[in-house]
Short mmCIF file of C-alpha atoms in Angstrom, two decimals:
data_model
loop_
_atom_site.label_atom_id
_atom_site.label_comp_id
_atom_site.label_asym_id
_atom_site.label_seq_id
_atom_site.Cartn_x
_atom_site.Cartn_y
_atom_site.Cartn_z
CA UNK D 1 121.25 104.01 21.57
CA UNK D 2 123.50 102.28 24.03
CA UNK D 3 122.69 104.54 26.62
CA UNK D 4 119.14 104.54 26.25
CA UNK D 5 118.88 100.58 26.06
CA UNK D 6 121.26 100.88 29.65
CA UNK D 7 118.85 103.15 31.24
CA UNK D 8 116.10 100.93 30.62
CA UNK D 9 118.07 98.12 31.70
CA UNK D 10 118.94 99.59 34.84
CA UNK D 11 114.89 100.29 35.40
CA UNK D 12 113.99 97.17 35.04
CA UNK D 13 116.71 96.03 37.73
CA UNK D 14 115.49 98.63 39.90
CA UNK D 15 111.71 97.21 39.43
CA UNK D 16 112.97 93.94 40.35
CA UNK D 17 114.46 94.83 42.71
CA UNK D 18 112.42 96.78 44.63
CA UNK D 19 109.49 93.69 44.19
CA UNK D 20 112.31 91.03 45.15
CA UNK D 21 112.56 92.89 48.82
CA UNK D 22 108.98 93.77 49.09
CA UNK D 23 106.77 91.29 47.85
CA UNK D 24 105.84 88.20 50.07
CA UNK D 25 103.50 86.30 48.34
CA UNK D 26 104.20 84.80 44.54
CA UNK D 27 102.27 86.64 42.14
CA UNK D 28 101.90 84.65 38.57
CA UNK D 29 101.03 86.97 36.11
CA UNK D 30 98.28 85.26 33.62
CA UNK D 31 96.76 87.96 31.30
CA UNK D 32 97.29 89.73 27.97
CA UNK D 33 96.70 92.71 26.87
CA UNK D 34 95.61 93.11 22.93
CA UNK D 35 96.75 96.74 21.35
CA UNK D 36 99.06 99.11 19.97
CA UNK D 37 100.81 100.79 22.54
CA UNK D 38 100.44 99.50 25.96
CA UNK D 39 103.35 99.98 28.32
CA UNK D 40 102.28 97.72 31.71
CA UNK D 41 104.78 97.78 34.57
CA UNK D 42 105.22 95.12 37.31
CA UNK D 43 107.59 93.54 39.46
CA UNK D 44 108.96 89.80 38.97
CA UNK D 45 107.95 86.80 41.40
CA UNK D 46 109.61 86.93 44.79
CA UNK D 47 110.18 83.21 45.03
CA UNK D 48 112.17 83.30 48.58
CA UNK D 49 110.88 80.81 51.19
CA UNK D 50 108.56 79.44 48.33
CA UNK D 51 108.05 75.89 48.01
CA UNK D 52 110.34 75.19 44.87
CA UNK D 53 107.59 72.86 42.99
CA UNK D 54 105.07 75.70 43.15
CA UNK D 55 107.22 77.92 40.36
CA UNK D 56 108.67 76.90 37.16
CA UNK D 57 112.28 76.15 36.86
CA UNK D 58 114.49 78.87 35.20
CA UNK D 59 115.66 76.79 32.08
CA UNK D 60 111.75 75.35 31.50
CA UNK D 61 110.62 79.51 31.86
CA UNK D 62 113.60 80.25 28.66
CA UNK D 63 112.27 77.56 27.26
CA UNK D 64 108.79 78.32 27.61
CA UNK D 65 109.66 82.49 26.63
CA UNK D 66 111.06 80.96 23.47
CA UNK D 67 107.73 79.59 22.83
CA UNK D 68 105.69 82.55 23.69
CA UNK D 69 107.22 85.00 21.84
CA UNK D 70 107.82 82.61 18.33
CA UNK D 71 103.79 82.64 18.84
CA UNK D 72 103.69 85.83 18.68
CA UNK D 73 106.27 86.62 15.99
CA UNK D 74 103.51 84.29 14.13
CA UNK D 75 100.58 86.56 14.72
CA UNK D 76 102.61 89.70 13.61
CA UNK D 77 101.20 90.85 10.11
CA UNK D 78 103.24 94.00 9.26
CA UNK D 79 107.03 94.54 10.53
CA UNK D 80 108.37 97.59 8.83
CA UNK D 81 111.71 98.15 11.04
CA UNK D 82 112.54 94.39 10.84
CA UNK D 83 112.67 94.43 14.28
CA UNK D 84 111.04 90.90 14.52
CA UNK D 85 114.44 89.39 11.80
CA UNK D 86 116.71 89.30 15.40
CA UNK D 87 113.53 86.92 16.88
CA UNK D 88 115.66 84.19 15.88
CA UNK D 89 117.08 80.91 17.63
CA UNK D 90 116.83 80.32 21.21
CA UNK D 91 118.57 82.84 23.25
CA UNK D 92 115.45 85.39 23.61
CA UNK D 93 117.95 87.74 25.24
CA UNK D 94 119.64 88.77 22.30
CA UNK D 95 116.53 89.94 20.39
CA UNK D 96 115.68 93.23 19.86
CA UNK D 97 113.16 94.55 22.10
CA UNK D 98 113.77 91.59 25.13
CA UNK D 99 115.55 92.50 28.21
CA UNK D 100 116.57 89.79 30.41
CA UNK D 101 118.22 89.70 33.94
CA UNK D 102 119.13 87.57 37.14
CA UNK D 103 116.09 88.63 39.86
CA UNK D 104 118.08 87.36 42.62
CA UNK D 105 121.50 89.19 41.91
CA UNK D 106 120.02 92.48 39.55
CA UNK D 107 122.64 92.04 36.70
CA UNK D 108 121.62 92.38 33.17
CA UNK D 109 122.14 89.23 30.73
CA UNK D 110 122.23 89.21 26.93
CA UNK D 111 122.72 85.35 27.14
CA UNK D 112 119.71 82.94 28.21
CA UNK D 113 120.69 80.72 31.20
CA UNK D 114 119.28 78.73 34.48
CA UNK D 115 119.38 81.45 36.33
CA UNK D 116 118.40 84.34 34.10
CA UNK D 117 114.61 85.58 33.04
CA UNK D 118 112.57 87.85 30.55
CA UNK D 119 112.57 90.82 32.68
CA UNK D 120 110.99 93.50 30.21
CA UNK D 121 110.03 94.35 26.51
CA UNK D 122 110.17 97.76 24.94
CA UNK D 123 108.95 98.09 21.39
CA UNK D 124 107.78 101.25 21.27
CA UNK D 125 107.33 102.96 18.21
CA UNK D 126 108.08 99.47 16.32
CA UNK D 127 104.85 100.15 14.30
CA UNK D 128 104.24 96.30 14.30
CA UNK D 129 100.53 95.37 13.07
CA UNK D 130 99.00 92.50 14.19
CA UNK D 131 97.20 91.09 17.60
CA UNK D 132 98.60 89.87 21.15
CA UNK D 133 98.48 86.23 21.87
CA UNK D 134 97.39 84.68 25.55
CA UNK D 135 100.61 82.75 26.01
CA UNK D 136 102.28 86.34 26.51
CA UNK D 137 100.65 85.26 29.95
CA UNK D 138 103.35 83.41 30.63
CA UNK D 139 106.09 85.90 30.93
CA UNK D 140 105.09 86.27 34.59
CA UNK D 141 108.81 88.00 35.58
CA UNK D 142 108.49 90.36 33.21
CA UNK D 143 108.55 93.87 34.74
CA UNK D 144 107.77 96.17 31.79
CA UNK D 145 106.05 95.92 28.50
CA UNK D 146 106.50 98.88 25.97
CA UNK D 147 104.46 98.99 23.13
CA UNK D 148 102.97 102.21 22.54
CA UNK D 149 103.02 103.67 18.65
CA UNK D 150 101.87 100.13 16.95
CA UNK D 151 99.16 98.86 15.56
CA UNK D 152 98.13 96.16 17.24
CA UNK D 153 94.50 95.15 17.40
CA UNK D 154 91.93 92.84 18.59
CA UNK D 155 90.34 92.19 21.83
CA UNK D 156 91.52 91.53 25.56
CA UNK D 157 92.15 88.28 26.98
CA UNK D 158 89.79 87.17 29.65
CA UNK D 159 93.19 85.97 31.98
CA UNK D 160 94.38 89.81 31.45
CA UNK D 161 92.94 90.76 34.33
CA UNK D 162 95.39 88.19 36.36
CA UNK D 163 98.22 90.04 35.56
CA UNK D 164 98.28 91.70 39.56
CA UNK D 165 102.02 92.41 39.44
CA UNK D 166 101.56 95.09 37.31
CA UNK D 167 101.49 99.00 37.91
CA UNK D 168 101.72 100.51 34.64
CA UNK D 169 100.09 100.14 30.90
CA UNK D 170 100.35 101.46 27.42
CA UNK D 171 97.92 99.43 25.53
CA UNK D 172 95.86 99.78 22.29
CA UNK D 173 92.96 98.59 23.08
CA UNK D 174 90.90 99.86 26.19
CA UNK D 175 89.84 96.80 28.36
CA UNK D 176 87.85 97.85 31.78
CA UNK D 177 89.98 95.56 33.74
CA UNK D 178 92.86 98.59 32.96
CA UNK D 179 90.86 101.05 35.51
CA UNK D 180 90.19 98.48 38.24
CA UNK D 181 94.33 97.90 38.63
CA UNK D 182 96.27 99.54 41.30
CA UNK D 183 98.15 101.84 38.68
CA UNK D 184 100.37 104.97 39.58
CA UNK D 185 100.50 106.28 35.40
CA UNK D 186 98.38 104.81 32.39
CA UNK D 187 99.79 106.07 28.88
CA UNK D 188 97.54 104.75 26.27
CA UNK D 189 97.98 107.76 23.95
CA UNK D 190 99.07 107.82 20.13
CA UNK D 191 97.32 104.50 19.37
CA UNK D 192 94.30 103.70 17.49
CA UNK D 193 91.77 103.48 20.22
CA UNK D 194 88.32 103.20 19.58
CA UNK D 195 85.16 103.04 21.24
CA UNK D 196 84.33 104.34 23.99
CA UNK D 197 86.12 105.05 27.59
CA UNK D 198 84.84 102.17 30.04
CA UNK D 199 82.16 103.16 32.50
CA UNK D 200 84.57 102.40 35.43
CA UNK D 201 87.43 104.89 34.99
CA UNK D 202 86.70 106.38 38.05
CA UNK D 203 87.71 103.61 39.70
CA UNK D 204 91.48 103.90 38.76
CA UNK D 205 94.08 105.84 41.54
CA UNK D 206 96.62 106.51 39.07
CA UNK D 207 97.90 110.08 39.57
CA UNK D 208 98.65 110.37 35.18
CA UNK D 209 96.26 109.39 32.30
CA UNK D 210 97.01 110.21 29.24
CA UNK D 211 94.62 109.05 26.36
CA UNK D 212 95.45 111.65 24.24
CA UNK D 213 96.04 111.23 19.82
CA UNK D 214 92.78 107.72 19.66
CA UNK D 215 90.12 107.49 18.35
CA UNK D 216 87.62 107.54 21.65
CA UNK D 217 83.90 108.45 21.13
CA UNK D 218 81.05 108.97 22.96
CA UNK D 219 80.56 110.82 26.55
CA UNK D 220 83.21 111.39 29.54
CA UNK D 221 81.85 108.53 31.93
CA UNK D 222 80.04 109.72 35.02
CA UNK D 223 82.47 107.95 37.05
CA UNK D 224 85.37 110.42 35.90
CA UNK D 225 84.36 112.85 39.23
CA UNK D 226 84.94 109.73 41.37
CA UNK D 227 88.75 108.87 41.18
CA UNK D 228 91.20 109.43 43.48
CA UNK D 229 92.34 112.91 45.21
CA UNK D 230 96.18 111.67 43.63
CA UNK D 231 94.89 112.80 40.18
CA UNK D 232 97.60 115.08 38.84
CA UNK D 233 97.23 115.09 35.62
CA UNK D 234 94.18 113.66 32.29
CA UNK D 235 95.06 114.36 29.03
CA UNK D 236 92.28 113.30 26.90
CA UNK D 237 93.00 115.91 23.91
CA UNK D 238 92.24 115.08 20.38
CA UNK D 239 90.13 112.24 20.13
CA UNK D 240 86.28 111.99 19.21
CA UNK D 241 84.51 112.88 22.66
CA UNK D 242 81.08 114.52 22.81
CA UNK D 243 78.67 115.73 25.48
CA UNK D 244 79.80 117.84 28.51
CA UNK D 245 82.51 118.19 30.58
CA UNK D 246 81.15 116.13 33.55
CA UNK D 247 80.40 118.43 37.19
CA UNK D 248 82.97 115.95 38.84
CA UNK D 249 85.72 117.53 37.48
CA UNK D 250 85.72 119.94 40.67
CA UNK D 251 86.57 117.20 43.03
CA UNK D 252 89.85 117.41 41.77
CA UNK D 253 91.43 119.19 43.87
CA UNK D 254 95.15 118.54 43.37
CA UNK D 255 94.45 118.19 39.31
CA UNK D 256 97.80 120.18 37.73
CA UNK D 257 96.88 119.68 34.14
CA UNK D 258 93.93 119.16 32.27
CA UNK D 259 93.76 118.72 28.56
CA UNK D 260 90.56 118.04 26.76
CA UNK D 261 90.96 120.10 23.71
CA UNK D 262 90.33 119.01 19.87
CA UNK D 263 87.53 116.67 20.89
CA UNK D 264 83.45 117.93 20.05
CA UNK D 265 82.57 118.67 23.77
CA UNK D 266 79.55 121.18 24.19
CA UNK D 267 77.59 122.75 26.49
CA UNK D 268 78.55 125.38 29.56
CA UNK D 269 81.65 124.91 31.46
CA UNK D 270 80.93 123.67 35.53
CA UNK D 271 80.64 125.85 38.30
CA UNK D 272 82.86 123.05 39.87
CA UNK D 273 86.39 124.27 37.95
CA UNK D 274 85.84 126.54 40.69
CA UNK D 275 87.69 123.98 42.74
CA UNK D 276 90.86 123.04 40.83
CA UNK D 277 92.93 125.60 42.80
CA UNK D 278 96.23 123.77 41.69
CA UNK D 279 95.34 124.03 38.10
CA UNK D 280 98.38 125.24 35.88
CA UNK D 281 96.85 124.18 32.60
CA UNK D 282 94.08 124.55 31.50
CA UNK D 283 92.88 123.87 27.88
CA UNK D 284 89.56 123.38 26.13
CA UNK D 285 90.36 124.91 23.01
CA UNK D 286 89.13 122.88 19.77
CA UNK D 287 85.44 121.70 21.00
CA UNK D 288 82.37 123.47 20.94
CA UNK D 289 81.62 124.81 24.30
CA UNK D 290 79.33 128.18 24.77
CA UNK D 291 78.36 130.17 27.61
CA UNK D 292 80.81 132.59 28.83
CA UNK D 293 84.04 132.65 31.00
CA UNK D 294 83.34 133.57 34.45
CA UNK D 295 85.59 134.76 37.38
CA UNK D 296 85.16 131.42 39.11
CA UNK D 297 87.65 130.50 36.14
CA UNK D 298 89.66 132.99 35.25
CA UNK D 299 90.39 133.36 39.12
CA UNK D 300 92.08 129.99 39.69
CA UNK D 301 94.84 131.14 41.49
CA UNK D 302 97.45 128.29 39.79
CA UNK D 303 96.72 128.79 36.65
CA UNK D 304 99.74 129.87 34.10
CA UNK D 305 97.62 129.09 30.58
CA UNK D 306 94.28 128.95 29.83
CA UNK D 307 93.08 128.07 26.22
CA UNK D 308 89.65 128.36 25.14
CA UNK D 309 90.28 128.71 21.11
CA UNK D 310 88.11 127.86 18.48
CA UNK D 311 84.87 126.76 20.63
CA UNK D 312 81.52 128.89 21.02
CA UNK D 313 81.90 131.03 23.97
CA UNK D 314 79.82 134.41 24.02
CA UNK D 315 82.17 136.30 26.30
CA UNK D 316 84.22 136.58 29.53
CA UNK D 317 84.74 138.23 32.99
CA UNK D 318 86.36 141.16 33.68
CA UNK D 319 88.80 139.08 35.87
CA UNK D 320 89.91 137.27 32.28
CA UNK D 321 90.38 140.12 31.25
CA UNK D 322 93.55 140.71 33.74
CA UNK D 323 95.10 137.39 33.00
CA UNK D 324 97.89 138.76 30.78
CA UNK D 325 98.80 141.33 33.89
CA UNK D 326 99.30 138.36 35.36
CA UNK D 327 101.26 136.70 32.89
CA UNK D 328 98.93 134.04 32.10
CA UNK D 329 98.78 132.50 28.71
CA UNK D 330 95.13 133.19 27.31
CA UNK D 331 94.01 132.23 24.11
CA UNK D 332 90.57 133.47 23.34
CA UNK D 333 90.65 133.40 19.19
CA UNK D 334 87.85 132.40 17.04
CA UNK D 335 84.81 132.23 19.40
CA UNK D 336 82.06 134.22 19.28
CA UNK D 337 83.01 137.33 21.76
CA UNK D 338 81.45 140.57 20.57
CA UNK D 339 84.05 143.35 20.24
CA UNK D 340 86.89 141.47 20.18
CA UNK D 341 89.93 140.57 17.60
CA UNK D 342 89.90 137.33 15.85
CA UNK D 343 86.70 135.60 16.25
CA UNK D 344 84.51 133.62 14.29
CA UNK D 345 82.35 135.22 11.47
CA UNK D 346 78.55 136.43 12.89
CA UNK D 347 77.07 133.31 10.33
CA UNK D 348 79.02 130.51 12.24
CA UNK D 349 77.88 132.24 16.09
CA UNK D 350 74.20 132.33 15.02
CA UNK D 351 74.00 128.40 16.11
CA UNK D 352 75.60 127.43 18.71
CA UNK D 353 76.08 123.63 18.62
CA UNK D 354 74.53 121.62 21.52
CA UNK D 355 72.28 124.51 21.93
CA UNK D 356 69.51 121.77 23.24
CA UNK D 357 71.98 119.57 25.16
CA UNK D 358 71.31 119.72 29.20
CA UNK D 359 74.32 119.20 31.39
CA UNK D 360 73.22 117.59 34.47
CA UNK D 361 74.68 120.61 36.79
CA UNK D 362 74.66 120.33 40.99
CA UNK D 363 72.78 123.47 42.28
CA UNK D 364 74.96 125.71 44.26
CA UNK D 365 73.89 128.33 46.73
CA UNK D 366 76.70 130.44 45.58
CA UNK D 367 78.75 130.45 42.33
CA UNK D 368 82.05 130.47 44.20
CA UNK D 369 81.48 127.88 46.97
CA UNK D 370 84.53 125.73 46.31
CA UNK D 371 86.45 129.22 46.84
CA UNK D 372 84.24 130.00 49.46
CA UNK D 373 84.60 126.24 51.16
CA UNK D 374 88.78 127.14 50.88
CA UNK D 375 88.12 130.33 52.72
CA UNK D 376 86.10 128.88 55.43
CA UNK D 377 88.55 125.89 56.06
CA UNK D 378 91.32 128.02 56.52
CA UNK D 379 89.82 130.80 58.85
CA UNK D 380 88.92 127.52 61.17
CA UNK D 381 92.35 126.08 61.09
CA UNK D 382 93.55 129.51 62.05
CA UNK D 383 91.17 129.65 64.40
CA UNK D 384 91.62 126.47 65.80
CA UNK D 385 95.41 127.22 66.19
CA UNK D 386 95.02 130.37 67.90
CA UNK D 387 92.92 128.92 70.67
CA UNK D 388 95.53 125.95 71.23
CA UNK D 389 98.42 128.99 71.27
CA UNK D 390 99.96 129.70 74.68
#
């Protein structure tokens, strides 16, 4: 335990700092989040060359973190680790969960003083119940804020979206202001989300998001083909989702791992996967998909597991059918493939769910044209670098 609270000590040095030498303007942090689980990180106030009226004194911010988190110790329903017994007295420092430091020198503190701030909070997997309150605003040198597997509830301070020091969140519940911050990683998974995924998530360049283990319902948003080229990795598995796997999902192009499985998607897969050459995994298993596999998937050239179980699908290419020669993972069970092992009884195949539904689908002249597009771009670059050659 000692080593794992000095590890995330010396992160949130590093955090502060790397914002201490690179930030030039103060940024007061004024927002909330409300939820179980939300881990947002952000750098401290750079407060050099900074007229000294404009920012709060260090003893009147310990005094005024004393305040905010006594409020919130009052709003806290359900404490079953009695984390929230060491929230006692005045020195925040020493209770469980607070991390304090000096932003000017980096050291660590256990012991409030003038020159010495909040500079994080981990409590995750405290599975405290209960809401956040808007004085958390306050804590504007606070670098990190752990508090994924809780159950905390309620809705989103307006002043959340002030909070522009931040790069990284772990909340429980979903505010749209979340996909409109310059994030690098959102972790919002093993919470009690509900609802539905905001409308703007597409607008997010965070290269990791990982909503996995909620409660989400409703569609993918539109908006999901429109994020950044940086996306690495979604993991939406095992929540509530319905309707089709959206066409943008080809425009990822640097996408590593994708994960929507145990959710009630339907309808055929899109030509687009075509285009996620740097897939490794792949997995759609648990939903209730149809159609059949085609070479434009089973072709992806990155791809070490593919997982289709337990959907709908009516059969597959004859280039899935070489995956295991080339040692890729491939899980096939209990769909509805004629002539193979392990499927789903004949009575459960005879309806295949979302039989009706219409995924909007972008007409191609040729069911490989991402492939085709990778071809072409790389004949011209060798093209173009012969004729440049000596």
């Amino acid at each position: 335990m000692k080593s794992q609270n000095s590890l995330i000590l010396a992160y949130y040095l590093f955090l502060i700092l790397i914002h201490h030498f690179t930030t030039t303007k103060a940024s007061f942090g004024v927002g909330v989040g409300v939820g179980g689980g939300v881990v947002w990180i952000g750098g401290g106030n750079n407060n050099n060359n900074q007229n000294p009226k404009s920012f709060e004194s260090p003893t009147s911010k310990m005094d005024s973190a004393y305040s905010v988190l006594q409020t919130w110790k009052s709003s806290i329903t359900h404490d079953p680790l009695k984390i929230l017994d060491s929230w006692v007295g005045s020195n925040v420092c020493s209770y469980k969960g607070i991390f304090c430091a000096n932003p000017e020198n980096g050291i660590a503190s256990t012991t409030a003083s003038a020159s010495v701030v909040v500079a994080g909070i981990d409590l995750n997997h405290a599975n405290l119940k209960g809401t956040f309150v808007k004085e958390l605003s306050l804590l504007t040198d606070m670098t990190l804020l752990h508090l994924n597997s809780n159950r905390f509830s309620g809705t989103v301070p307006e002043n959340f979206k002030d909070l522009v020091s931040l790069q990284e969140l772990d909340l429980s519940s979903l505010p749209q202001e979340l996909f409109n911050k310059n994030l690098d990683a959102i972790f919002l998974n093993n919470n009690q989300f509900e609802g539905e995924i905001p409308t703007n998530l597409g607008n997010s360049p965070a290269s990791v998001i990982n909503l996995a283990n909620n409660k989400l319902s409703g569609n993918i948003p539109a908006s999901f083909g429109f994020m950044g080229s940086k996306i690495k990795e979604i993991l939406f598995l095992n929540n509530q989702l319905t309707g089709c796997i959206p066409e943008g999902v080809g425009l990822f192009t640097e996408m590593e791992v994708l994960d929507v499985s145990f959710n009630s998607l339907m309808g055929h897969l899109p030509d687009t996967l075509s285009c996620l050459q740097n897939i490794e995994v792949l997995n759609l298993a648990h939903n209730q998909l149809s159609g059949e596999l085609s070479d434009i998937i089973c072709s992806l050239r990155s791809l070490a597991n593919l997982t289709v179980a337990y959907n709908f699908f009516s059969g597959f290419s004859q280039q899935c059918s070489k995956l295991n020669f080339r040692n890729v993972g491939f899980d096939f069970s209990l769909n509805c493939i004629p002539g193979r092992i392990m499927q789903r009884p004949e009575p459960e195949c005879s309806m295949i769910p979302g039989g009706s539904l219409s995924c909007l689908r972008i007409p191609t002249p040729k069911p490989l044209v991402c492939g085709s597009m990778y071809v072409s771009a790389s004949k011209n670059t060798d093209s173009t670098s012969q004729s440049h050659s000596p």
